């Protein structure tokens, strides 16, 4: 029976090792790709805005408070019209994926740590 | 240590605590399996599968509930799958009855006698044609019946003949 119990534990450890590696790799891949996408999309968006000279609209904030107050919404609306919306949506999506992965890893950090510790001690014991 | 504490620790990533559950329940599950299957190797294989499934589903398991009924549910499901796998069946090709089952049917016809009488007239006709080497398509054409009906007749006939 003892032998059988060890066999079951061995099967479980192997399954967990496979599962954990896949999970961590997937998260790492998503983390890296979303970060890269975020950088690339951000760069493209900035370039487009620079080309359109949309940032000139920001000079408006150097005016008097009364002028800012009067034309604030109009200015924001013009900026909104000029911005490429689809690109902005993509940027937010990649950012949300990136943040979700970070949050998930932080939330499950203790579990991952314990699992890796357990797996290492078991594999070292076996050898 | 109670089951609840053990499960909480496993959920927290301390896999080594699963050994406690294995030690506690493996004997009971093994005896139950052995009573049903009466084969040591099959019992051991099933036991491993059962505990692996238990571990995989432990995340969804409510630690406030008792372990035994949950484990027992996994055991019955695994047993059902085991019996299903072990069940004898002869595959029927889409268009043609394969050689193996054809020869089985042929042997039945060669035995003749009482077994053949279990079939109704339609089934007898279909099996007779099968014996003569006709394919399902040809039988359907000859008897002016749909192919699917022929297949169902064969299936029903095989059930009756237990082949």
GROMACS .gro file of C-alpha atoms in nm:
model
  290
    1UNK     CA    1   0.000   0.000   0.000
    2UNK     CA    2   0.288   0.235   0.086
    3UNK     CA    3   0.429   0.182  -0.261
    4UNK     CA    4   0.095   0.259  -0.417
    5UNK     CA    5   0.060   0.577  -0.213
    6UNK     CA    6   0.401   0.690  -0.335
    7UNK     CA    7   0.297   0.613  -0.691
    8UNK     CA    8  -0.013   0.831  -0.652
    9UNK     CA    9   0.192   1.116  -0.503
   10UNK     CA   10   0.445   1.086  -0.785
   11UNK     CA   11   0.167   1.112  -1.043
   12UNK     CA   12   0.028   1.418  -0.866
   13UNK     CA   13   0.365   1.591  -0.843
   14UNK     CA   14   0.433   1.531  -1.211
   15UNK     CA   15   0.090   1.659  -1.309
   16UNK     CA   16   0.134   1.967  -1.089
   17UNK     CA   17   0.481   2.035  -1.230
   18UNK     CA   18   0.345   2.021  -1.585
   19UNK     CA   19   0.041   2.230  -1.499
   20UNK     CA   20   0.240   2.494  -1.311
   21UNK     CA   21   0.504   2.528  -1.583
   22UNK     CA   22   0.239   2.571  -1.848
   23UNK     CA   23   0.050   2.824  -1.635
   24UNK     CA   24   0.360   3.030  -1.558
   25UNK     CA   25   0.483   3.022  -1.917
   26UNK     CA   26   0.145   3.133  -2.045
   27UNK     CA   27   0.133   3.419  -1.795
   28UNK     CA   28   0.490   3.521  -1.874
   29UNK     CA   29   0.420   3.513  -2.247
   30UNK     CA   30   0.100   3.719  -2.208
   31UNK     CA   31   0.278   3.962  -1.977
   32UNK     CA   32   0.564   4.018  -2.220
   33UNK     CA   33   0.350   4.036  -2.532
   34UNK     CA   34   0.096   4.274  -2.377
   35UNK     CA   35   0.380   4.496  -2.251
   36UNK     CA   36   0.543   4.503  -2.594
   37UNK     CA   37   0.211   4.570  -2.765
   38UNK     CA   38   0.143   4.847  -2.520
   39UNK     CA   39   0.478   5.011  -2.595
   40UNK     CA   40   0.439   4.978  -2.973
   41UNK     CA   41   0.080   5.103  -2.977
   42UNK     CA   42   0.167   5.389  -2.742
   43UNK     CA   43   0.453   5.492  -2.969
   44UNK     CA   44   0.231   5.482  -3.279
   45UNK     CA   45  -0.040   5.683  -3.106
   46UNK     CA   46   0.209   5.945  -2.994
   47UNK     CA   47   0.351   5.970  -3.346
   48UNK     CA   48   0.005   6.017  -3.495
   49UNK     CA   49  -0.082   6.285  -3.239
   50UNK     CA   50   0.248   6.460  -3.302
   51UNK     CA   51   0.189   6.454  -3.677
   52UNK     CA   52  -0.159   6.594  -3.638
   53UNK     CA   53  -0.015   6.855  -3.402
   54UNK     CA   54  -0.286   6.763  -3.156
   55UNK     CA   55  -0.054   6.849  -2.869
   56UNK     CA   56  -0.080   7.214  -2.969
   57UNK     CA   57  -0.418   7.201  -2.803
   58UNK     CA   58  -0.239   7.165  -2.472
   59UNK     CA   59  -0.095   7.515  -2.508
   60UNK     CA   60  -0.444   7.630  -2.438
   61UNK     CA   61  -0.389   7.546  -2.070
   62UNK     CA   62  -0.130   7.820  -2.045
   63UNK     CA   63  -0.405   8.077  -2.102
   64UNK     CA   64  -0.597   8.262  -1.830
   65UNK     CA   65  -0.821   8.065  -1.603
   66UNK     CA   66  -1.129   8.238  -1.740
   67UNK     CA   67  -1.045   8.135  -2.099
   68UNK     CA   68  -0.973   7.779  -1.989
   69UNK     CA   69  -1.304   7.768  -1.807
   70UNK     CA   70  -1.491   7.894  -2.109
   71UNK     CA   71  -1.336   7.674  -2.377
   72UNK     CA   72  -1.238   7.367  -2.175
   73UNK     CA   73  -1.509   7.129  -2.303
   74UNK     CA   74  -1.474   7.255  -2.657
   75UNK     CA   75  -1.103   7.192  -2.644
   76UNK     CA   76  -1.145   6.845  -2.499
   77UNK     CA   77  -1.404   6.763  -2.765
   78UNK     CA   78  -1.166   6.868  -3.045
   79UNK     CA   79  -0.892   6.655  -2.892
   80UNK     CA   80  -1.133   6.361  -2.870
   81UNK     CA   81  -1.225   6.403  -3.237
   82UNK     CA   82  -0.862   6.406  -3.343
   83UNK     CA   83  -0.752   6.103  -3.149
   84UNK     CA   84  -0.749   5.764  -3.337
   85UNK     CA   85  -1.016   5.576  -3.138
   86UNK     CA   86  -0.947   5.222  -3.251
   87UNK     CA   87  -0.583   5.252  -3.157
   88UNK     CA   88  -0.679   5.396  -2.822
   89UNK     CA   89  -0.915   5.103  -2.760
   90UNK     CA   90  -0.637   4.856  -2.844
   91UNK     CA   91  -0.405   5.041  -2.610
   92UNK     CA   92  -0.653   5.011  -2.324
   93UNK     CA   93  -0.711   4.643  -2.397
   94UNK     CA   94  -0.341   4.559  -2.387
   95UNK     CA   95  -0.302   4.767  -2.074
   96UNK     CA   96  -0.589   4.582  -1.905
   97UNK     CA   97  -0.438   4.241  -1.998
   98UNK     CA   98  -0.103   4.356  -1.863
   99UNK     CA   99  -0.251   4.479  -1.536
  100UNK     CA  100  -0.474   4.170  -1.492
  101UNK     CA  101  -0.172   3.941  -1.520
  102UNK     CA  102   0.023   4.145  -1.268
  103UNK     CA  103  -0.271   4.141  -1.026
  104UNK     CA  104  -0.322   3.766  -1.073
  105UNK     CA  105   0.043   3.691  -1.006
  106UNK     CA  106   0.047   3.916  -0.697
  107UNK     CA  107  -0.274   3.756  -0.568
  108UNK     CA  108  -0.148   3.399  -0.620
  109UNK     CA  109   0.216   3.468  -0.539
  110UNK     CA  110   0.210   3.272  -0.213
  111UNK     CA  111   0.048   2.971  -0.381
  112UNK     CA  112   0.306   2.973  -0.661
  113UNK     CA  113   0.588   3.007  -0.411
  114UNK     CA  114   0.462   2.716  -0.198
  115UNK     CA  115   0.406   2.496  -0.501
  116UNK     CA  116   0.752   2.562  -0.642
  117UNK     CA  117   0.908   2.500  -0.299
  118UNK     CA  118   0.721   2.173  -0.258
  119UNK     CA  119   0.804   2.056  -0.608
  120UNK     CA  120   1.173   2.135  -0.563
  121UNK     CA  121   1.201   1.957  -0.228
  122UNK     CA  122   1.021   1.654  -0.365
  123UNK     CA  123   1.235   1.632  -0.678
  124UNK     CA  124   1.553   1.679  -0.473
  125UNK     CA  125   1.443   1.407  -0.231
  126UNK     CA  126   1.383   1.170  -0.521
  127UNK     CA  127   1.730   1.221  -0.659
  128UNK     CA  128  -0.521   1.777   1.159
  129UNK     CA  129  -0.875   1.791   1.018
  130UNK     CA  130  -0.962   1.743   0.653
  131UNK     CA  131  -1.059   2.108   0.628
  132UNK     CA  132  -0.717   2.225   0.744
  133UNK     CA  133  -0.543   1.984   0.509
  134UNK     CA  134  -0.750   2.097   0.211
  135UNK     CA  135  -0.689   2.462   0.291
  136UNK     CA  136  -0.316   2.397   0.299
  137UNK     CA  137  -0.329   2.211  -0.033
  138UNK     CA  138  -0.526   2.497  -0.185
  139UNK     CA  139  -0.253   2.725  -0.056
  140UNK     CA  140  -0.002   2.536  -0.268
  141UNK     CA  141   0.139   2.294  -0.010
  142UNK     CA  142   0.106   1.985  -0.227
  143UNK     CA  143   0.284   1.755   0.019
  144UNK     CA  144  -0.025   1.766   0.246
  145UNK     CA  145  -0.215   1.567  -0.014
  146UNK     CA  146  -0.022   1.266   0.115
  147UNK     CA  147  -0.229   1.286   0.436
  148UNK     CA  148  -0.551   1.255   0.238
  149UNK     CA  149  -0.409   0.968   0.035
  150UNK     CA  150  -0.305   0.783   0.350
  151UNK     CA  151  -0.643   0.840   0.509
  152UNK     CA  152  -0.869   0.738   0.222
  153UNK     CA  153  -0.669   0.515  -0.013
  154UNK     CA  154  -0.736   0.198   0.186
  155UNK     CA  155  -1.109   0.253   0.194
  156UNK     CA  156  -1.125   0.334  -0.178
  157UNK     CA  157  -0.900   0.042  -0.269
  158UNK     CA  158  -1.115  -0.206  -0.079
  159UNK     CA  159  -1.429  -0.069  -0.239
  160UNK     CA  160  -1.272  -0.099  -0.585
  161UNK     CA  161  -1.139  -0.446  -0.521
  162UNK     CA  162  -1.484  -0.567  -0.417
  163UNK     CA  163  -1.620  -0.451  -0.754
  164UNK     CA  164  -1.339  -0.524  -0.997
  165UNK     CA  165  -1.147  -0.807  -0.829
  166UNK     CA  166  -0.833  -0.733  -1.027
  167UNK     CA  167  -0.532  -0.592  -0.848
  168UNK     CA  168  -0.375  -0.409  -1.144
  169UNK     CA  169  -0.699  -0.247  -1.254
  170UNK     CA  170  -0.771  -0.142  -0.895
  171UNK     CA  171  -0.433   0.023  -0.861
  172UNK     CA  172  -0.468   0.206  -1.192
  173UNK     CA  173  -0.814   0.326  -1.100
  174UNK     CA  174  -0.702   0.435  -0.755
  175UNK     CA  175  -0.430   0.651  -0.909
  176UNK     CA  176  -0.676   0.805  -1.153
  177UNK     CA  177  -0.926   0.871  -0.875
  178UNK     CA  178  -0.680   1.055  -0.652
  179UNK     CA  179  -0.540   1.250  -0.947
  180UNK     CA  180  -0.893   1.360  -1.039
  181UNK     CA  181  -0.959   1.445  -0.676
  182UNK     CA  182  -0.648   1.663  -0.671
  183UNK     CA  183  -0.736   1.834  -1.001
  184UNK     CA  184  -1.083   1.924  -0.872
  185UNK     CA  185  -0.975   2.023  -0.524
  186UNK     CA  186  -0.981   2.395  -0.618
  187UNK     CA  187  -1.356   2.374  -0.669
  188UNK     CA  188  -1.414   2.165  -0.358
  189UNK     CA  189  -1.578   2.336  -0.064
  190UNK     CA  190  -1.356   2.253   0.235
  191UNK     CA  191  -1.650   2.285   0.475
  192UNK     CA  192  -1.814   1.979   0.320
  193UNK     CA  193  -1.703   1.623   0.406
  194UNK     CA  194  -1.446   1.462   0.180
  195UNK     CA  195  -1.582   1.107   0.169
  196UNK     CA  196  -1.901   1.169  -0.032
  197UNK     CA  197  -1.711   1.381  -0.283
  198UNK     CA  198  -1.444   1.118  -0.320
  199UNK     CA  199  -1.709   0.850  -0.351
  200UNK     CA  200  -1.872   1.045  -0.635
  201UNK     CA  201  -1.540   1.048  -0.820
  202UNK     CA  202  -1.501   0.675  -0.752
  203UNK     CA  203  -1.843   0.593  -0.899
  204UNK     CA  204  -1.777   0.808  -1.205
  205UNK     CA  205  -1.440   0.646  -1.263
  206UNK     CA  206  -1.591   0.301  -1.218
  207UNK     CA  207  -1.860   0.386  -1.471
  208UNK     CA  208  -1.595   0.496  -1.719
  209UNK     CA  209  -1.394   0.183  -1.649
  210UNK     CA  210  -1.693  -0.041  -1.720
  211UNK     CA  211  -1.774   0.153  -2.035
  212UNK     CA  212  -1.418   0.108  -2.162
  213UNK     CA  213  -1.426  -0.260  -2.085
  214UNK     CA  214  -1.757  -0.314  -2.258
  215UNK     CA  215  -1.725  -0.533  -2.562
  216UNK     CA  216  -1.817  -0.375  -2.891
  217UNK     CA  217  -1.744  -0.424  -3.252
  218UNK     CA  218  -1.711  -0.104  -3.454
  219UNK     CA  219  -1.927  -0.070  -3.762
  220UNK     CA  220  -1.769   0.111  -4.053
  221UNK     CA  221  -1.967   0.397  -4.210
  222UNK     CA  222  -2.016   0.234  -4.545
  223UNK     CA  223  -1.907  -0.119  -4.506
  224UNK     CA  224  -1.934  -0.372  -4.230
  225UNK     CA  225  -1.568  -0.437  -4.146
  226UNK     CA  226  -1.406  -0.771  -4.195
  227UNK     CA  227  -1.401  -0.863  -3.829
  228UNK     CA  228  -1.769  -0.818  -3.762
  229UNK     CA  229  -1.855  -0.961  -4.102
  230UNK     CA  230  -1.673  -1.280  -4.016
  231UNK     CA  231  -1.845  -1.285  -3.677
  232UNK     CA  232  -2.183  -1.255  -3.845
  233UNK     CA  233  -2.078  -1.521  -4.091
  234UNK     CA  234  -1.986  -1.756  -3.808
  235UNK     CA  235  -2.326  -1.701  -3.655
  236UNK     CA  236  -2.495  -1.789  -3.978
  237UNK     CA  237  -2.281  -2.095  -4.013
  238UNK     CA  238  -2.387  -2.203  -3.666
  239UNK     CA  239  -2.745  -2.170  -3.789
  240UNK     CA  240  -3.027  -2.284  -3.568
  241UNK     CA  241  -3.198  -2.106  -3.285
  242UNK     CA  242  -2.991  -1.788  -3.275
  243UNK     CA  243  -3.100  -1.680  -3.620
  244UNK     CA  244  -3.464  -1.708  -3.521
  245UNK     CA  245  -3.422  -1.424  -3.272
  246UNK     CA  246  -3.425  -1.178  -3.562
  247UNK     CA  247  -3.740  -1.052  -3.733
  248UNK     CA  248  -3.794  -1.096  -4.105
  249UNK     CA  249  -3.644  -0.762  -4.210
  250UNK     CA  250  -3.337  -0.812  -3.997
  251UNK     CA  251  -3.297  -1.166  -4.126
  252UNK     CA  252  -3.304  -1.038  -4.485
  253UNK     CA  253  -3.042  -0.772  -4.413
  254UNK     CA  254  -2.814  -1.019  -4.235
  255UNK     CA  255  -2.861  -1.272  -4.514
  256UNK     CA  256  -2.744  -1.012  -4.768
  257UNK     CA  257  -2.455  -0.913  -4.544
  258UNK     CA  258  -2.354  -1.275  -4.530
  259UNK     CA  259  -2.353  -1.288  -4.910
  260UNK     CA  260  -2.104  -1.002  -4.919
  261UNK     CA  261  -2.335  -0.712  -4.995
  262UNK     CA  262  -2.244  -0.368  -4.866
  263UNK     CA  263  -2.488  -0.141  -4.683
  264UNK     CA  264  -2.535   0.082  -4.989
  265UNK     CA  265  -2.615  -0.219  -5.206
  266UNK     CA  266  -2.854  -0.365  -4.950
  267UNK     CA  267  -3.034  -0.031  -4.928
  268UNK     CA  268  -3.073  -0.024  -5.306
  269UNK     CA  269  -3.187  -0.383  -5.323
  270UNK     CA  270  -3.442  -0.363  -5.043
  271UNK     CA  271  -3.543  -0.003  -5.130
  272UNK     CA  272  -3.482   0.110  -4.773
  273UNK     CA  273  -3.275   0.406  -4.655
  274UNK     CA  274  -2.913   0.339  -4.559
  275UNK     CA  275  -2.971   0.465  -4.207
  276UNK     CA  276  -3.258   0.221  -4.160
  277UNK     CA  277  -3.031  -0.063  -4.269
  278UNK     CA  278  -2.772   0.051  -4.017
  279UNK     CA  279  -3.031   0.056  -3.739
  280UNK     CA  280  -3.156  -0.289  -3.841
  281UNK     CA  281  -2.801  -0.421  -3.823
  282UNK     CA  282  -2.746  -0.254  -3.487
  283UNK     CA  283  -3.066  -0.398  -3.347
  284UNK     CA  284  -2.987  -0.741  -3.490
  285UNK     CA  285  -2.640  -0.742  -3.339
  286UNK     CA  286  -2.785  -0.651  -3.005
  287UNK     CA  287  -3.026  -0.943  -3.025
  288UNK     CA  288  -2.751  -1.180  -3.135
  289UNK     CA  289  -2.510  -1.028  -2.885
  290UNK     CA  290  -2.235  -0.983  -3.142
   0.00000   0.00000   0.00000
